[in-house]
mmCIF file of C-alpha atoms in Angstrom:
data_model
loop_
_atom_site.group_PDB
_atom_site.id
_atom_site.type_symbol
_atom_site.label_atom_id
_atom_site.label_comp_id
_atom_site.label_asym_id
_atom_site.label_seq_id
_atom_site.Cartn_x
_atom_site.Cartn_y
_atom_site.Cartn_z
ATOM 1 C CA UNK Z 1 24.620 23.467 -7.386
ATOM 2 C CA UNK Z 2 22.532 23.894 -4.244
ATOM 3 C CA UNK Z 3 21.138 21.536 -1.820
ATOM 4 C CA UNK Z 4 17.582 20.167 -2.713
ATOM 5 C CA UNK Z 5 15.405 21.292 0.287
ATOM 6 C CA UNK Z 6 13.044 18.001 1.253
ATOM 7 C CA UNK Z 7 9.911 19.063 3.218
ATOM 8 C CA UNK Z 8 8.342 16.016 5.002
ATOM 9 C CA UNK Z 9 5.024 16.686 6.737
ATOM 10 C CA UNK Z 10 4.177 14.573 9.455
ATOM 11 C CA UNK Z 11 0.371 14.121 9.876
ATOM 12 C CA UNK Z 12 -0.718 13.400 13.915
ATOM 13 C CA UNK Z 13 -1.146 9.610 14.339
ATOM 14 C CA UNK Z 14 0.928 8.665 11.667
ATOM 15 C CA UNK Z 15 3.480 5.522 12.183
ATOM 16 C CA UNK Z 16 7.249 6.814 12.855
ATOM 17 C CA UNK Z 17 8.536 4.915 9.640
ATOM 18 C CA UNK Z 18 6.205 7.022 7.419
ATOM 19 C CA UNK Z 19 7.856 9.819 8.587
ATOM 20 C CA UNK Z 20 11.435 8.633 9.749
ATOM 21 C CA UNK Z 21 12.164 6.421 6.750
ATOM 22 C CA UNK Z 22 12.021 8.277 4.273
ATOM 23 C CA UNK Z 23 14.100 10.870 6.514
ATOM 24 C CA UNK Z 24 16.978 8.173 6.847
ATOM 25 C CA UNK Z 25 17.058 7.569 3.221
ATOM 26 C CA UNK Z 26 17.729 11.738 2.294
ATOM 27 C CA UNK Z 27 20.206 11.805 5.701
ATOM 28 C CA UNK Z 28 21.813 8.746 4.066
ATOM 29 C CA UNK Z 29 22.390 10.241 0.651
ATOM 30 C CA UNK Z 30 23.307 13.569 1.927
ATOM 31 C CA UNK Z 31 25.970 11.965 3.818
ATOM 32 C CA UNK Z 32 27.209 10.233 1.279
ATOM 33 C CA UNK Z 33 26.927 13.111 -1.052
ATOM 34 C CA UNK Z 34 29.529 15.005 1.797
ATOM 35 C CA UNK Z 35 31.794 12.126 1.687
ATOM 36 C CA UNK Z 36 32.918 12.295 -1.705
ATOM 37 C CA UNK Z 37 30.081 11.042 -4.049
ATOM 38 C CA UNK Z 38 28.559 13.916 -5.081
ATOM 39 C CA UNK Z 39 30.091 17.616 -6.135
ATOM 40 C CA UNK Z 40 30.266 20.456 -3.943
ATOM 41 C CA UNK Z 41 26.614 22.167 -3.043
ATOM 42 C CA UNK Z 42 24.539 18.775 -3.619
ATOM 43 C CA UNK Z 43 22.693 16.810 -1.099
ATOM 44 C CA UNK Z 44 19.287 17.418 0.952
ATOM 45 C CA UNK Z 45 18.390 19.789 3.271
ATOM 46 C CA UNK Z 46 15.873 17.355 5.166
ATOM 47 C CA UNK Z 47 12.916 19.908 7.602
ATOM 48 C CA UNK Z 48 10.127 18.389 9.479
ATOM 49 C CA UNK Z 49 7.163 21.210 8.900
ATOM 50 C CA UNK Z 50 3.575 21.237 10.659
ATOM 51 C CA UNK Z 51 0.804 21.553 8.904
ATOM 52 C CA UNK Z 52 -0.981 23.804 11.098
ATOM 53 C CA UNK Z 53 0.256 25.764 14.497
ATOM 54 C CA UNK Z 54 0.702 23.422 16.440
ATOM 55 C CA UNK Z 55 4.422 21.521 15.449
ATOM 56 C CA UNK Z 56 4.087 19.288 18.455
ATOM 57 C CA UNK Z 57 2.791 15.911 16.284
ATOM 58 C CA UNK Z 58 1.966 12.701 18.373
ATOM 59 C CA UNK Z 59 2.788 9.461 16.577
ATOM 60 C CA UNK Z 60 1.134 6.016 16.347
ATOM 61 C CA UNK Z 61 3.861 4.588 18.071
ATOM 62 C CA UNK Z 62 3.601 6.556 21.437
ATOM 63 C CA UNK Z 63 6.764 9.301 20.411
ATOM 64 C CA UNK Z 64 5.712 12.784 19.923
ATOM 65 C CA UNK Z 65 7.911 14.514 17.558
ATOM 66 C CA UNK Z 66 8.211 18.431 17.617
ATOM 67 C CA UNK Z 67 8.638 20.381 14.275
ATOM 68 C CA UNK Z 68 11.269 22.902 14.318
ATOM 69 C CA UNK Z 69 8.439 25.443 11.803
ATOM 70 C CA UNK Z 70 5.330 25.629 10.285
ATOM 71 C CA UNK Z 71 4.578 25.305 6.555
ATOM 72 C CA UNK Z 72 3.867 28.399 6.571
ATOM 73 C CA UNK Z 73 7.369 29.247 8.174
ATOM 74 C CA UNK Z 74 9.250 27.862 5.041
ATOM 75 C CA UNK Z 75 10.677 30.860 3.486
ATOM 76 C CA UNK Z 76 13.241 29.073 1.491
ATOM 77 C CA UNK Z 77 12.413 27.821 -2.039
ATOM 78 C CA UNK Z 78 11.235 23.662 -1.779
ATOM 79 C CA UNK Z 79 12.522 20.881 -4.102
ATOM 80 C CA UNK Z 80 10.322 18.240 -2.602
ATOM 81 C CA UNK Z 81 7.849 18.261 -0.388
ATOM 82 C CA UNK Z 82 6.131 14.814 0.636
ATOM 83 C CA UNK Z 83 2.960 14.355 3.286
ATOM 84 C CA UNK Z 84 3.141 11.388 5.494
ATOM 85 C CA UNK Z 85 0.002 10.358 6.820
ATOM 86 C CA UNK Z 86 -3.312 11.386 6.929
ATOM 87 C CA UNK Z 87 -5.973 11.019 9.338
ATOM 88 C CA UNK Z 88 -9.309 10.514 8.270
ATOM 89 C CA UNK Z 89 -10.907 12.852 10.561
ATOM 90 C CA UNK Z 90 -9.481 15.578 8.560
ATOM 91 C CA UNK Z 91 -12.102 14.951 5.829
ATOM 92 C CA UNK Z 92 -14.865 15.141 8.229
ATOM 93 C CA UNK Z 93 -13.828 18.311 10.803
ATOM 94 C CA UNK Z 94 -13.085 21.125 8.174
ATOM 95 C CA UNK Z 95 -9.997 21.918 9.374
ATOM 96 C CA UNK Z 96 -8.784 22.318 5.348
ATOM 97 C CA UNK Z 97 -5.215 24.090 6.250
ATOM 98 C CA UNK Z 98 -3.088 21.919 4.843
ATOM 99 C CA UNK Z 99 -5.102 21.237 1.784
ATOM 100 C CA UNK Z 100 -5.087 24.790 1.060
ATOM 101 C CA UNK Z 101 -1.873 25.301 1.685
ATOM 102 C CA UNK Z 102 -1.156 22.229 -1.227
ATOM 103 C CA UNK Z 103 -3.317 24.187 -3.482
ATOM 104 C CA UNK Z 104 -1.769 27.161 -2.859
ATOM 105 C CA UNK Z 105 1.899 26.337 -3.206
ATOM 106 C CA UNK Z 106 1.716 23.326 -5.466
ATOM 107 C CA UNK Z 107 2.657 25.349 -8.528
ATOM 108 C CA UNK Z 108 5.909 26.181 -6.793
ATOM 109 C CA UNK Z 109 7.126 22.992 -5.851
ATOM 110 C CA UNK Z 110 9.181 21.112 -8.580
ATOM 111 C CA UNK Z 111 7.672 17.701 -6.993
ATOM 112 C CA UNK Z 112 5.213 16.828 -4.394
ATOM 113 C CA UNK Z 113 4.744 13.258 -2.947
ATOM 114 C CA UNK Z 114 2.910 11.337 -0.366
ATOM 115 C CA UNK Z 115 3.126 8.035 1.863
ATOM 116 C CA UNK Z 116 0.582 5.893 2.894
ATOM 117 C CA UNK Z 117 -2.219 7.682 3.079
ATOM 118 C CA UNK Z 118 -1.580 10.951 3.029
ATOM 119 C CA UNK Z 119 -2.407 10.429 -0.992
ATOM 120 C CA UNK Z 120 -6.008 11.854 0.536
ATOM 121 C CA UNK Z 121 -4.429 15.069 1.103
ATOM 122 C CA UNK Z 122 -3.050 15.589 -2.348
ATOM 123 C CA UNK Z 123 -6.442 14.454 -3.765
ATOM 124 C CA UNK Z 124 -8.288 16.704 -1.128
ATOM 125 C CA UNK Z 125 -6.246 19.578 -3.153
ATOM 126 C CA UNK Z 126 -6.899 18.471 -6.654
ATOM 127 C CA UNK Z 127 -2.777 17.417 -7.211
ATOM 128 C CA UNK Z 128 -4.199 14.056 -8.349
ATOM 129 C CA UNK Z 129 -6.721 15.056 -10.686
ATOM 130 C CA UNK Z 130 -7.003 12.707 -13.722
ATOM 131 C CA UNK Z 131 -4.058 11.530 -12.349
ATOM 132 C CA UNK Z 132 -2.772 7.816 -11.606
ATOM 133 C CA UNK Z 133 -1.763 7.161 -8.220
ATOM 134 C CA UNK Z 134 -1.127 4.155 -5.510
ATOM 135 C CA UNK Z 135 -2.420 4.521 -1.404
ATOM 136 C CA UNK Z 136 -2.079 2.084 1.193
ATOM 137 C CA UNK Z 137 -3.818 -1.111 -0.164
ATOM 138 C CA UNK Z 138 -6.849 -1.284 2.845
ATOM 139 C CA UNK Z 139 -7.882 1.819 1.714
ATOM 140 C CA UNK Z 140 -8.097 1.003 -2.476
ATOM 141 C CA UNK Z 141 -11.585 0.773 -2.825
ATOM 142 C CA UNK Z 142 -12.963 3.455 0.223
ATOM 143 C CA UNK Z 143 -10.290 5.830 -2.115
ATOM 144 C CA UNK Z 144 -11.341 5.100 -5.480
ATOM 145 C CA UNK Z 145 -14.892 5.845 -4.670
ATOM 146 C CA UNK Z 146 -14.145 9.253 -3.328
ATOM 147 C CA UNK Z 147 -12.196 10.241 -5.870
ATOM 148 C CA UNK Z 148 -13.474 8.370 -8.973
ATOM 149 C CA UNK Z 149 -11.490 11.095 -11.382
ATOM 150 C CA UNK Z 150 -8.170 9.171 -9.978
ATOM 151 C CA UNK Z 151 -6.924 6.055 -10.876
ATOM 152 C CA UNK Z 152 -5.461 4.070 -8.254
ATOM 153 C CA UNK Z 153 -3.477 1.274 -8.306
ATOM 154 C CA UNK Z 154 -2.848 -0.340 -5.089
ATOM 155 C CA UNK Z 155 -0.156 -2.939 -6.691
ATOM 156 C CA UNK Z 156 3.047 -0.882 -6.956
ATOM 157 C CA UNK Z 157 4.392 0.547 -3.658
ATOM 158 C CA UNK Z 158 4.759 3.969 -5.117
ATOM 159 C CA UNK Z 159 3.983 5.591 -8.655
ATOM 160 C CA UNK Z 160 4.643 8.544 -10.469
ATOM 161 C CA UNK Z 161 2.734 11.082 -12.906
ATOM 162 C CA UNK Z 162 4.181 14.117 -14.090
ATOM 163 C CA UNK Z 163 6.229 16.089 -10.787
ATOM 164 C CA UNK Z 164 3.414 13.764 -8.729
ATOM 165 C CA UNK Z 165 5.020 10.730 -6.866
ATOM 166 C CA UNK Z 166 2.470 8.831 -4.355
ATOM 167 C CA UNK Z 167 3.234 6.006 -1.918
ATOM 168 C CA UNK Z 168 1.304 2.749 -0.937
ATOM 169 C CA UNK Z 169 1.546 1.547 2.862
ATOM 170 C CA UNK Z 170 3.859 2.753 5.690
ATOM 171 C CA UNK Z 171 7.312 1.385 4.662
ATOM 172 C CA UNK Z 172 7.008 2.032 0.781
ATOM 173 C CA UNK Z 173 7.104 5.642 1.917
ATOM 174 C CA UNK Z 174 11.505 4.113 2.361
ATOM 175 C CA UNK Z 175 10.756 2.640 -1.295
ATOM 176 C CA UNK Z 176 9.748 5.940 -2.669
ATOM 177 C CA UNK Z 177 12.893 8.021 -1.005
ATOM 178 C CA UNK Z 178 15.161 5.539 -2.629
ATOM 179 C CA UNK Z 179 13.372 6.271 -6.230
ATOM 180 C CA UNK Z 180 13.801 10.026 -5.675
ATOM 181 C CA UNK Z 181 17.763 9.612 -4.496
ATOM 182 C CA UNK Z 182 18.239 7.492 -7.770
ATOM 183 C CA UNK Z 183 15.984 10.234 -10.024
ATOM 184 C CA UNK Z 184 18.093 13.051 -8.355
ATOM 185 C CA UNK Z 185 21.844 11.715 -7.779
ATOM 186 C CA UNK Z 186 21.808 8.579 -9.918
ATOM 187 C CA UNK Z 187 21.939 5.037 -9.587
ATOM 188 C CA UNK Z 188 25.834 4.523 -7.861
ATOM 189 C CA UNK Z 189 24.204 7.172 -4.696
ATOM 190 C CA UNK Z 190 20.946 4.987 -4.708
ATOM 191 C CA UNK Z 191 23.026 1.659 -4.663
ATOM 192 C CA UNK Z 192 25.318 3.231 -1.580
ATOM 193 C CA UNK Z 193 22.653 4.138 0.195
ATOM 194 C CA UNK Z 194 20.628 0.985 -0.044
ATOM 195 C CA UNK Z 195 24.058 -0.755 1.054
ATOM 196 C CA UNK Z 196 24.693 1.375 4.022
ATOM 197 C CA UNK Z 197 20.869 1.054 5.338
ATOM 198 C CA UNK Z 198 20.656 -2.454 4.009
ATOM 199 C CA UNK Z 199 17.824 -1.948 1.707
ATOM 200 C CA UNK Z 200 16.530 -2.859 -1.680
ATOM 201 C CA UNK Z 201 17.536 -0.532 -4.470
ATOM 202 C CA UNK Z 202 14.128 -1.589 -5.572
ATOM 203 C CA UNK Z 203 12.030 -3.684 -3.473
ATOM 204 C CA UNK Z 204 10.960 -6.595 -5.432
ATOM 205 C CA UNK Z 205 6.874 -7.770 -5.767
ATOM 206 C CA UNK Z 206 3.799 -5.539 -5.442
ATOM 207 C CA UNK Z 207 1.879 -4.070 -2.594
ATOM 208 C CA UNK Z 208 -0.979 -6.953 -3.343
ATOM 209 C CA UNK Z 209 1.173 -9.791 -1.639
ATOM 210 C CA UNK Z 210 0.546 -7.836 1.778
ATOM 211 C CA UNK Z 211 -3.013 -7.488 1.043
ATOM 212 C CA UNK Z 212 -5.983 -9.548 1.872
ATOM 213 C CA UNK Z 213 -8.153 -10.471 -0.899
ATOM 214 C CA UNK Z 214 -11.341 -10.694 1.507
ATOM 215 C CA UNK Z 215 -12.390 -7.928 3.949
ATOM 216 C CA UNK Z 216 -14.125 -11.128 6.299
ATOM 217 C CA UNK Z 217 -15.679 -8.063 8.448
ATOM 218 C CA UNK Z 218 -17.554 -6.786 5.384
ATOM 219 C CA UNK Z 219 -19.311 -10.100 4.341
ATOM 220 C CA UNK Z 220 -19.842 -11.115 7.886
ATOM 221 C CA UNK Z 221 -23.650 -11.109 7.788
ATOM 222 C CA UNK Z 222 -24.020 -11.782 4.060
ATOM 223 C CA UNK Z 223 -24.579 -15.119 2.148
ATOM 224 C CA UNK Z 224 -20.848 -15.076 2.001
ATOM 225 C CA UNK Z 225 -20.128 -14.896 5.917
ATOM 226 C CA UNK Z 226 -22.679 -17.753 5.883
ATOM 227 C CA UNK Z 227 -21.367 -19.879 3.465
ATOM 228 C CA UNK Z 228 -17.827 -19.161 4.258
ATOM 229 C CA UNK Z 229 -17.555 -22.529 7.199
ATOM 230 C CA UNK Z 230 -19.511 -24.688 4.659
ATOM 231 C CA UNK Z 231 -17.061 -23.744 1.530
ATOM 232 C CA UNK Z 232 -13.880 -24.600 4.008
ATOM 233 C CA UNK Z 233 -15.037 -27.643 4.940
ATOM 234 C CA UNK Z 234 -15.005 -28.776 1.449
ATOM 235 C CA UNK Z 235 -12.552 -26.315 0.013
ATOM 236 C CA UNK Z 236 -10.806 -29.304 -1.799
ATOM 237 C CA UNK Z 237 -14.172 -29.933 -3.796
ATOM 238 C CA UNK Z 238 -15.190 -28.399 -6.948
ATOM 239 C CA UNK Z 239 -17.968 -26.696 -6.146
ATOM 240 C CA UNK Z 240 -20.368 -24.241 -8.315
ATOM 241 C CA UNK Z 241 -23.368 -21.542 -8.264
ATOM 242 C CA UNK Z 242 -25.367 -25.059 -8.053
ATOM 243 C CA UNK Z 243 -24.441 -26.314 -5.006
ATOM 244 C CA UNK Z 244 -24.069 -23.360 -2.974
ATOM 245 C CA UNK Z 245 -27.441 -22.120 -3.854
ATOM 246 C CA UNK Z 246 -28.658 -25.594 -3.041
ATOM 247 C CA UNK Z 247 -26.606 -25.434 0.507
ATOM 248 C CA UNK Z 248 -29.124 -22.193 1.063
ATOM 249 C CA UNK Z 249 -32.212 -23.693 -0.268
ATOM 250 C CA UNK Z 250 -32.265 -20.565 -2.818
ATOM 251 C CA UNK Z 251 -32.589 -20.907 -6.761
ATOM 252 C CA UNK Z 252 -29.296 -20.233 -8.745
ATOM 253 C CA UNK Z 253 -30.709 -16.800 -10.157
ATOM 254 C CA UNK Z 254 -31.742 -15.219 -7.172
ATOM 255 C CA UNK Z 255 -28.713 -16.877 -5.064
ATOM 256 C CA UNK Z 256 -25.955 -15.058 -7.754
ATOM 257 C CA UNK Z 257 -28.006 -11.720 -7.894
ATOM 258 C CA UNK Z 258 -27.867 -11.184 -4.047
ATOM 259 C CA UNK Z 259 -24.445 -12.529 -3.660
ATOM 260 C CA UNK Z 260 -23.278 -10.228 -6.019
ATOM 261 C CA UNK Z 261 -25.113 -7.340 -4.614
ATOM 262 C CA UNK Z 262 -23.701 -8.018 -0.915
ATOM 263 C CA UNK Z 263 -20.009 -8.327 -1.903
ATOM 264 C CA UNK Z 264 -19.549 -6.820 -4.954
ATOM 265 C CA UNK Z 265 -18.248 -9.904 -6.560
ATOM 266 C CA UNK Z 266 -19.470 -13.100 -8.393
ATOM 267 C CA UNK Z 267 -19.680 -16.324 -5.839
ATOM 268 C CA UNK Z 268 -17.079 -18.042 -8.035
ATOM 269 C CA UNK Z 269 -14.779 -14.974 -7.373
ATOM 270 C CA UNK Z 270 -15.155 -15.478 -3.889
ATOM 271 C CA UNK Z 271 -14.374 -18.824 -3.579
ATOM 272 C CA UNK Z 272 -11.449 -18.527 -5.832
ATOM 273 C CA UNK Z 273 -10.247 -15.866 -3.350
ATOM 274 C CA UNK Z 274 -11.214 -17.820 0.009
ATOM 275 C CA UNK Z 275 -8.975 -20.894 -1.526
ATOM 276 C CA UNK Z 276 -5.878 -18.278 -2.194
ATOM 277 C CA UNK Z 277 -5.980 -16.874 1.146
ATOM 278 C CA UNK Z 278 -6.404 -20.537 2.827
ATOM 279 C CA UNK Z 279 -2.995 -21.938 0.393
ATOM 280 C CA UNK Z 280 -1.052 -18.208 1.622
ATOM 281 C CA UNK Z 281 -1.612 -19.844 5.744
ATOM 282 C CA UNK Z 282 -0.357 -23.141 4.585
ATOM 283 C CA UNK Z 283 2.041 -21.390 2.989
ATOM 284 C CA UNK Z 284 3.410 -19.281 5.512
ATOM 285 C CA UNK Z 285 2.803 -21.860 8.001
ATOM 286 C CA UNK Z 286 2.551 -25.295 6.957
ATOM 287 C CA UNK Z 287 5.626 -27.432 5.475
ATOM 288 C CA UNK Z 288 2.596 -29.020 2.859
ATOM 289 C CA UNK Z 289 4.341 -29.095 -0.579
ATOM 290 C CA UNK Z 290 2.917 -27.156 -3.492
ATOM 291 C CA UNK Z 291 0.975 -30.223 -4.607
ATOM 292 C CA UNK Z 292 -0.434 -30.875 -1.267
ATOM 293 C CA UNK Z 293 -1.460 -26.972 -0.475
ATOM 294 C CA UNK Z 294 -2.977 -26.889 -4.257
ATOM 295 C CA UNK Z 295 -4.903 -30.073 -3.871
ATOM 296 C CA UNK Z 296 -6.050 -29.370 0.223
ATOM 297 C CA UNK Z 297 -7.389 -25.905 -1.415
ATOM 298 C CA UNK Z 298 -9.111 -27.268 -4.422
ATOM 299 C CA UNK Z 299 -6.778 -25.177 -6.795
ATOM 300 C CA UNK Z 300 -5.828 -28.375 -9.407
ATOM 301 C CA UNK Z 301 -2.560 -29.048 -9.416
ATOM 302 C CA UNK Z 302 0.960 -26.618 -8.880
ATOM 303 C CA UNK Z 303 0.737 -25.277 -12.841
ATOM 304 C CA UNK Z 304 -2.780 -24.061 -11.990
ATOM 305 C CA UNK Z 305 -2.076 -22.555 -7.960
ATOM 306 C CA UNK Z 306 1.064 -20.605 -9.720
ATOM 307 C CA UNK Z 307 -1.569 -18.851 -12.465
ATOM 308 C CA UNK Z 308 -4.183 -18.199 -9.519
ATOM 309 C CA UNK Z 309 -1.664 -16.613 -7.498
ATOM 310 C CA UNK Z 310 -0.321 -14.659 -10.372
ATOM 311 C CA UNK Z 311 -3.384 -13.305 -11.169
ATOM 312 C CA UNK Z 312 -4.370 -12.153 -7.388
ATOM 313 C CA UNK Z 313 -0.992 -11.774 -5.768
ATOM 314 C CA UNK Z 314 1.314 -11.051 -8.687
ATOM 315 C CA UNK Z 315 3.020 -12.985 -7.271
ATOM 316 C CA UNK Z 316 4.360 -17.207 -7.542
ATOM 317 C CA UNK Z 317 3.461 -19.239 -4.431
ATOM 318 C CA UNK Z 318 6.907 -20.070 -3.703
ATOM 319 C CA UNK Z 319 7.758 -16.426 -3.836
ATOM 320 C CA UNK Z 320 5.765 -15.657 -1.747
ATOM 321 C CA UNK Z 321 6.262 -18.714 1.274
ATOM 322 C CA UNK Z 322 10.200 -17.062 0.972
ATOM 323 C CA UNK Z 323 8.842 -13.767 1.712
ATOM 324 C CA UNK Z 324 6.376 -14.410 4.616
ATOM 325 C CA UNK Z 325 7.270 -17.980 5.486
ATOM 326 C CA UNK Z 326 7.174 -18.074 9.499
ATOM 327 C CA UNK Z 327 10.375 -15.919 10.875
ATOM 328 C CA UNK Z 328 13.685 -18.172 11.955
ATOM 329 C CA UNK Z 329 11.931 -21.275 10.613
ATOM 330 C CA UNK Z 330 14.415 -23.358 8.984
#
C-alpha cells in the first residue's frame, strides 16, 4: 500500500489555518501512521502546489509561503487534492488557470475538496454541479445565487457528495482533514490525532452558531435600518405588522410589501431575528438568567427562547453561552 498523495492549493490572501490546518492534521496522521498505527507504505504525502507560475503565495496573515511546484508540476498520481481559498477577484479578471486545470484533471483525482471559499473554484469548474455543498456562511446567499444548480448548506462545517467534500469557514477546513483521516485510516488514527493536536474528532454544532442572522449593512437605509432603534427600545413588547406600520405612518399592505422587497424577509422574521441576536450579547456577555434574557428580548419564557434558537442557531441557548460565553470569565 502506497502513500496517499494530498495536494493542498493555497489561494493568495487566504488565512494560514485554511491552508496550515488541514496540513497539521495529514502531518499528524502520517506520523502516527510511521509510529506504529498503520502498515508499512500508508500515510500522506502532504505538497503545497500553485495554481499558476508564480508559487510565491502571500497570506492574510502577513506570511508569504513559497510552493515547492506548480500544479502543473505534479507528475505523480493525486489521492486528494483540496483548494483553500479563493479570492473573489478571480471571477472578475479572467485569469481561469486553475479552474481549467480542475476541469481538466478532475476525472483523475479519486477526491477533490475545498475550504472556505475556495468552494467557488470547484463550482467555477462545474465539480459541484447538481451537487450539495457547504461555503463559508457570509457568503451563503451571494453563492447560491451564482450558482443556483448547487445546493448549499451553510449549517454543517463540511459536506460530502460522491468523491466531492466542501468546507464552510476557515477552521472547518481542520474539521474536514479529520473526516478524511477517519474515511481513509479509520476511527482509532482519527481519535490519535485529534488527541495529539487536541481537537474534536467531530466538532460538535453547526456553522449557523458563528453566523449572524442580520447583515445590519444591507438594511441600513431600508424600513428595517429605520425601525431597527424603535424595535430595541421595546424589544420586550409584542409587537406586530400593526404597529410598526403605524410607527411609519404607512398602511399595513404597503408597509409588508416594501419591507419584504428591501430585505428579502417578512417584518415578523426580522424582528424574530433582531430579538435572537440581542439574547446571543446577553448571552455571551451578560450573567441575565435564561428567564431574564427571554423576557428582556420579548421571546416568552425559556421553553419558547430554546425553540427560537433551535430553529435559527441549531443550537440551545445554553449551548451556545458555553461556547462563546466571554473568554476566562468564571
Amino acid at each position: 500500500m502506497a502513500k496517499k498523495t494530498v495536494v493542498i492549493v493555497p489561494m493568495p490572501g487566504t488565512f494560514m489555518l485554511d491552508i496550515a490546518g488541514p496540513c497539521d492534521v495529514f502531518a499528524a496522521a502520517d506520523a502516527l501512521l510511521q509510529d506504529g498505527l498503520g502498515t508499512e507504505g500508508t500515510g500522506y504525502n502532504i505538497l503545497l502546489a500553485a495554481y499558476g507560475d508564480d508559487k510565491i503565495v502571500p497570506t492574510k496573515s502577513g506570511i508569504t509561503m513559497i510552493c515547492p511546484l506548480t500544479l502543473d508540476e505534479i507528475t505523480q498520481p493525486i489521492d486528494t487534492l483540496i483548494v483553500a481559498g479563493f479570492p473573489m477577484v478571480l471571477l472578475q479578471s479572467g485569469d481561469r488557470r486553475l479552474i481549467n486545470w480542475l476541469k481538466n484533471n478532475y476525472p483523475r483525482l479519486r477526491r477533490v475538496g475545498s475550504i472556505c471559499v475556495g468552494t467557488y473554484a470547484l463550482a467555477e469548474a462545474g465539480i459541484l454541479e447538481g451537487k450539495n455543498a457547504t461555503t463559508h456562511w457570509e457568503h451563503s446567499r451571494s453563492f447560491q445565487e451564482r450558482y443556483p444548480s448547487i445546493c448549499v448548506d451553510t449549517n454543517p462545517f463540511y459536506t460530502k457528495d460522491g468523491n466531492v467534500y466542501t468546507s464552510g469557514g476557515v477552521s472547518s477546513g481542520v474539521d474536514l482533514a479529520m473526516a478524511l483521516v477517519e474515511e481513509d485510516y479509520g476511527r482509532e488514527v482519527a481519535i490519535q490525532v485529534a488527541r495529539k493536536l487536541v481537537l474534536y474528532l467531530k466538532r460538535p454544532g453547526y456553522q449557523s452558531q458563528f453566523a449572524n442572522l442580520l447583515q445590519l449593512h444591507s438594511v441600513a437605509n431600508s424600513l428595517a435600518g429605520k425601525l431597527r432603534p424603535w424595535i430595541l427600545e421595546h424589544l420586550d413588547k409584542e409587537m406586530g405588522v400593526e404597529e410598526l406600520a403605524t410607527h411609519l405612518n404607512m398602511s399595513i399592505r404597503n408597509f409588508t410589501r416594501v419591507f419584504t422587497r428591501e430585505t428579502g424577509m417578512t417584518p415578523a422574521k426580522f424582528v424574530e431575528k433582531l430579538r435572537v441576536e440581542i439574547a446571543r450579547k446577553y448571552l455571551e456577555d451578560s450573567d441575565y438568567s435564561m428567564e431574564q434574557i427571554a423576557t428582556r428580548c420579548g421571546l416568552g419564557g425559556v421553553v419558547s427562547m430554546r425553540r427560537v434558537f433551535l430553529r435559527h442557531m441549531n443550537v440551545t441557548p445554553s449551548d451556545y453561552r458555553r461556547t462563546f460565553r466571554t473568554s476566562f470569565a468564571d
